[in-house]
Amino acid sequence: MNQLIVKLMFGLLLFAAAAFGDVYLGPSDGNNLPGRAPITREYMQQMIEERGDTHFCALKSSARSERSKSSTLASITLPTSNMYDYDVLYYEINLEILLYNDYTDGYVEMQLASLVDGLSYVDLNLTPYLNVSAVRLNGVSQSFTHSTQILSVNLNETFDTGEKFMLKVEYHGYAYFDEEGGMFIDYNNGHTACNTTCEPFGSRNWWPCKDFPFDKPDSMDIIITHPTTYNGYEIDCGSAGTLMSVTNNGDGTTTTHWFEKYPIATYLVALMVTDFDQTVQQWEYAPGQFMPVVHNMFPYISPSDPYQSGYGMLQYTVPALQAYSDHFGMYPFVDEKYGNMHCNFPGMEHQTMSSIGTYWSGEYVIIHELAHQWAGDQVTCKTFHDVWLNEGFGTYFEIIYFEQWAGPEFAKQWLMGYYGLNRGTPYVEDLDNDNIFDGSTVYAKGAWLVHMLRDQMGDSLFFPAMEYFYKESEFAGKSASTDDLNSVVSQFYGSDMSWFFSAWVYQEGQPKYEYSYQWHPDTISGSGYFVDLFIEQTASYGFFPMHIDIEVTAGAYDSTFRVWNGTIGDLYQFHLPDTITSVTIDPNMNILKTSHYVPFGMHIYTVNFPIAVINEPYSTAVQAIGGVGDHTWDKILGQFPPGVTLNSATGEISGTPTWEGTYYVQLRCTDSDSPANIDTRSFNLKVGGPPHLCGDADGSDEVDIDDVVYLIAYIFSGGPAPDPLEAGDADSSGAIDIDDVVYLIAYIFSGGPEPCAGS
């Protein structure tokens, strides 16, 4: 079957989808989507150019990033202390929306649970532009104050830890929309629509809630009464979760009821009230198991026009669901639905029902918002400081999609489209003044961070770790921070990966590698050659520890080695069968970096000095490789500890230090060439106190009954602590308690084991 016939058949399928509703699109085999011509480099490049420097999803913050700053921002970006004293279990939003203006009237009822004893009031977020007519606790009116962004409710009874209660806020007024988000009425081609988009802090502009992502309700009802028809068009309401009912009230209004049974962040709650043409696809996520994929399209958008987003909704959503489920675990809301609904803004990853702008037709738009159902909806950033967990992962999911449906070559082309050297951090340090949705740091650099995490872990660990994170970890269905992600991936990696996140999330910039190499015959075995490779990080803003792939060619020999670059300058040696032809740092471009070659010259390769002990002889040596002739050493900055000197001819550092402390020195090595090769490196030499005698709690240099008395006084009577504290930890348990007293008594009087014998 040739491609033309396939295209014609798929065009008919799209036409049928628009005309008749349900369409089945099951799993597809191969590296191309069903019904589409193979992806080309030109197609990928065109999408990259359309995407531009700023990801479309980041446009949701364009107004926010340009706003004037005011002293009220802290009340927007920071929760009150009271908001940590209760947990939201449930919301019901019950509103009437008129459509001819922004006026809304109704209530929000919520179930809360106290997290402290004696909870006497509750703070909620709500714009002052909405008027609160009453607040009821279990049906009884309560007093309240409403100023700036805070609705503070005084409870007429107190609640202790774990006690639950119902709070109902009745309100009305004109819903508000600003740079934080909210609700607005818009008009397009003669059609009226009520839109909501609320990331980061805009939910409070149309309903009272705790408007921060660290506290999700377990479930919620969304009940909207709206005109049955408006300007001659039948009106529908799209939202999160499962459609429970649509009731014609017989008075010109209809009530639409949605129920979201999964935890949901407030900013992911959405409404779209307008006239839609609906198409429903069926995704076969397991043999004989189907999930509806709902597309609510503006009636003036043609689903067969590739330059409008209706086309992309129908063509790319189901394949993306399949690709992401294959790699990160089943779509989290598979027993509800997924869908897209048209909106009058660029787009937003609303839970189970993404909003998609009408003319954002790029394939990446559809697949990016869907990616957030895992990264952002199922696991939400705990605060917007860590929004890269949403947007960096959401952007990297695009690469996974292209890997599955276009192949690794085109996926890498798409990833390289995000390649950029930016001094900023994915971590948003200042929520009041920084652009939370910075395209170059949060999105692009965030995506590269995920790619590098994958490279450092390997696919066999990365994908199971991420599936566990989204599906089974304590953060699934909740919120997480960077540290929380680190705790999960470290569990799979087998050791703490803080070295990775500390550098890439919180530190500006990226590594600048300067590398050089030399080779010399293997005179020991008489066969082959040794290559000395020196890699130095020269960026002034920080150090990035990483595993680096090194590709080495020597004649017909070609091999790739993975090395650990754990210091600012590391020396590596390889054995090769022939003289070296080339060395390439990170040949597969898996690290966000710059690198360049310099002649080998001479390099100091000593990294750290061992710790010295006061009043005890000390000796170490600093070493260099390369250069010509003898090396000469001198100190150009700092000072050595009193009693310690540098031998300028040998680089030996020796003596008996007489003062404790940490001493900074910068050393210079000069060879005998003309002009001379010179290298410098900074070191810290720490001089510590004498090692303590375990069990010698009173510092008398012996372990006896006085130490028992000393420990008893410390543990039970507030006496002075052992110095150092670990001297009192006789049983090496990590804590000083009565067990240490018993341990010492057994040692002193009964021949028990020596203190710290088990350490």
GROMACS .gro file of C-alpha atoms in nm, residues 361-523:
model
  163
  361SER     CA    1  -0.063   2.332   1.556
  362GLY     CA    2   0.287   2.195   1.623
  363GLU     CA    3   0.310   1.827   1.708
  364TYR     CA    4   0.515   1.915   2.014
  365VAL     CA    5   0.229   2.122   2.158
  366ILE     CA    6  -0.002   1.823   2.187
  367ILE     CA    7   0.262   1.585   2.318
  368HIS     CA    8   0.407   1.835   2.566
  369GLU     CA    9   0.079   1.904   2.745
  370LEU     CA   10   0.004   1.533   2.758
  371ALA     CA   11   0.346   1.470   2.913
  372HIS     CA   12   0.244   1.682   3.210
  373GLN     CA   13  -0.016   1.424   3.310
  374TRP     CA   14   0.283   1.240   3.459
  375ALA     CA   15   0.523   1.529   3.519
  376GLY     CA   16   0.319   1.799   3.688
  377ASP     CA   17  -0.024   1.644   3.739
  378GLN     CA   18   0.043   1.299   3.885
  379VAL     CA   19   0.351   1.432   4.066
  380THR     CA   20   0.340   1.810   4.105
  381CYS     CA   21   0.624   2.038   4.207
  382LYS     CA   22   0.587   2.099   4.580
  383THR     CA   23   0.663   2.467   4.528
  384PHE     CA   24   0.726   2.662   4.210
  385HIS     CA   25   1.091   2.689   4.307
  386ASP     CA   26   1.108   2.334   4.167
  387VAL     CA   27   0.884   2.389   3.865
  388TRP     CA   28   1.159   2.233   3.650
  389LEU     CA   29   1.022   1.899   3.777
  390ASN     CA   30   0.710   1.981   3.575
  391GLU     CA   31   0.852   2.165   3.277
  392GLY     CA   32   1.196   2.009   3.238
  393PHE     CA   33   1.051   1.658   3.246
  394GLY     CA   34   0.751   1.763   3.037
  395THR     CA   35   0.989   1.893   2.772
  396TYR     CA   36   1.207   1.581   2.785
  397PHE     CA   37   0.904   1.357   2.737
  398GLU     CA   38   0.892   1.507   2.387
  399ILE     CA   39   1.227   1.339   2.317
  400ILE     CA   40   1.087   1.005   2.438
  401TYR     CA   41   0.792   1.044   2.202
  402PHE     CA   42   1.018   1.108   1.905
  403GLU     CA   43   1.246   0.819   2.003
  404GLN     CA   44   0.952   0.581   1.987
  405TRP     CA   45   0.781   0.714   1.676
  406ALA     CA   46   1.066   0.863   1.472
  407GLY     CA   47   1.379   0.693   1.600
  408PRO     CA   48   1.685   0.805   1.800
  409GLU     CA   49   1.834   1.019   1.523
  410PHE     CA   50   1.535   1.252   1.505
  411ALA     CA   51   1.487   1.247   1.882
  412LYS     CA   52   1.846   1.370   1.920
  413GLN     CA   53   1.782   1.642   1.662
  414TRP     CA   54   1.484   1.758   1.870
  415LEU     CA   55   1.691   1.750   2.190
  416MET     CA   56   1.971   1.950   2.026
  417GLY     CA   57   1.709   2.210   1.941
  418TYR     CA   58   1.697   2.281   2.315
  419TYR     CA   59   2.076   2.303   2.342
  420GLY     CA   60   2.177   2.637   2.483
  421LEU     CA   61   2.441   2.767   2.720
  422ASN     CA   62   2.265   2.965   2.989
  423ARG     CA   63   2.403   3.097   3.315
  424GLY     CA   64   2.073   3.060   3.499
  425THR     CA   65   1.951   2.776   3.719
  426PRO     CA   66   1.651   2.547   3.661
  427TYR     CA   67   1.571   2.614   4.027
  428VAL     CA   68   1.367   2.935   4.057
  429GLU     CA   69   1.531   3.119   4.343
  430ASP     CA   70   1.296   3.418   4.375
  431LEU     CA   71   0.929   3.351   4.302
  432ASP     CA   72   0.845   3.720   4.333
  433ASN     CA   73   1.092   3.855   4.080
  434ASP     CA   74   1.222   3.568   3.865
  435ASN     CA   75   1.033   3.435   3.564
  436ILE     CA   76   0.894   3.106   3.694
  437PHE     CA   77   0.850   2.977   3.339
  438ASP     CA   78   1.184   3.078   3.190
  439GLY     CA   79   1.211   2.899   2.857
  440SER     CA   80   1.589   2.871   2.853
  441THR     CA   81   1.647   2.750   3.209
  442VAL     CA   82   1.331   2.582   3.341
  443TYR     CA   83   1.231   2.423   3.009
  444ALA     CA   84   1.540   2.378   2.790
  445LYS     CA   85   1.805   2.340   3.058
  446GLY     CA   86   1.558   2.139   3.264
  447ALA     CA   87   1.512   1.897   2.974
  448TRP     CA   88   1.887   1.863   2.934
  449LEU     CA   89   1.914   1.798   3.306
  450VAL     CA   90   1.674   1.504   3.266
  451HIS     CA   91   1.869   1.378   2.965
  452MET     CA   92   2.194   1.392   3.162
  453LEU     CA   93   2.031   1.215   3.456
  454ARG     CA   94   1.925   0.940   3.216
  455ASP     CA   95   2.279   0.922   3.075
  456GLN     CA   96   2.439   0.907   3.420
  457MET     CA   97   2.202   0.633   3.543
  458GLY     CA   98   2.159   0.437   3.219
  459ASP     CA   99   1.823   0.336   3.073
  460SER     CA  100   1.807   0.018   3.280
  461LEU     CA  101   1.790   0.227   3.599
  462PHE     CA  102   1.645   0.559   3.481
  463PHE     CA  103   1.315   0.436   3.340
  464PRO     CA  104   1.228   0.199   3.629
  465ALA     CA  105   1.316   0.478   3.873
  466MET     CA  106   1.090   0.728   3.699
  467GLU     CA  107   0.805   0.480   3.664
  468TYR     CA  108   0.831   0.411   4.036
  469PHE     CA  109   0.843   0.786   4.108
  470TYR     CA  110   0.521   0.852   3.916
  471LYS     CA  111   0.336   0.532   4.000
  472GLU     CA  112   0.435   0.383   4.336
  473SER     CA  113   0.652   0.620   4.538
  474GLU     CA  114   0.523   0.818   4.834
  475PHE     CA  115   0.506   1.118   4.599
  476ALA     CA  116   0.272   0.956   4.343
  477GLY     CA  117  -0.050   1.155   4.337
  478LYS     CA  118   0.113   1.417   4.557
  479SER     CA  119   0.384   1.680   4.534
  480ALA     CA  120   0.761   1.651   4.530
  481SER     CA  121   1.076   1.859   4.550
  482THR     CA  122   1.415   1.810   4.387
  483ASP     CA  123   1.534   1.641   4.706
  484ASP     CA  124   1.239   1.402   4.686
  485LEU     CA  125   1.329   1.307   4.330
  486ASN     CA  126   1.689   1.256   4.440
  487SER     CA  127   1.577   1.020   4.715
  488VAL     CA  128   1.399   0.800   4.459
  489VAL     CA  129   1.662   0.792   4.186
  490SER     CA  130   1.939   0.740   4.444
  491GLN     CA  131   1.755   0.432   4.567
  492PHE     CA  132   1.769   0.285   4.216
  493TYR     CA  133   2.118   0.414   4.140
  494GLY     CA  134   2.257   0.250   4.453
  495SER     CA  135   2.416   0.561   4.606
  496ASP     CA  136   2.331   0.922   4.678
  497MET     CA  137   2.307   1.132   4.360
  498SER     CA  138   2.315   1.467   4.540
  499TRP     CA  139   2.639   1.540   4.352
  500PHE     CA  140   2.432   1.556   4.032
  501PHE     CA  141   2.137   1.763   4.153
  502SER     CA  142   2.347   2.003   4.360
  503ALA     CA  143   2.546   2.096   4.051
  504TRP     CA  144   2.282   2.100   3.782
  505VAL     CA  145   1.969   2.225   3.964
  506TYR     CA  146   2.109   2.485   4.202
  507GLN     CA  147   2.428   2.597   4.030
  508GLU     CA  148   2.451   2.839   3.741
  509GLY     CA  149   2.597   2.758   3.404
  510GLN     CA  150   2.747   2.437   3.275
  511PRO     CA  151   3.095   2.283   3.264
  512LYS     CA  152   3.368   2.418   3.041
  513TYR     CA  153   3.605   2.132   2.969
  514GLU     CA  154   3.962   2.200   2.865
  515TYR     CA  155   4.137   1.879   2.770
  516SER     CA  156   4.484   1.781   2.656
  517TYR     CA  157   4.665   1.455   2.599
  518GLN     CA  158   5.005   1.306   2.527
  519TRP     CA  159   5.120   0.955   2.441
  520HIS     CA  160   5.433   0.754   2.500
  521PRO     CA  161   5.541   0.393   2.432
  522ASP     CA  162   5.469   0.124   2.690
  523THR     CA  163   5.829   0.046   2.785
   0.00000   0.00000   0.00000
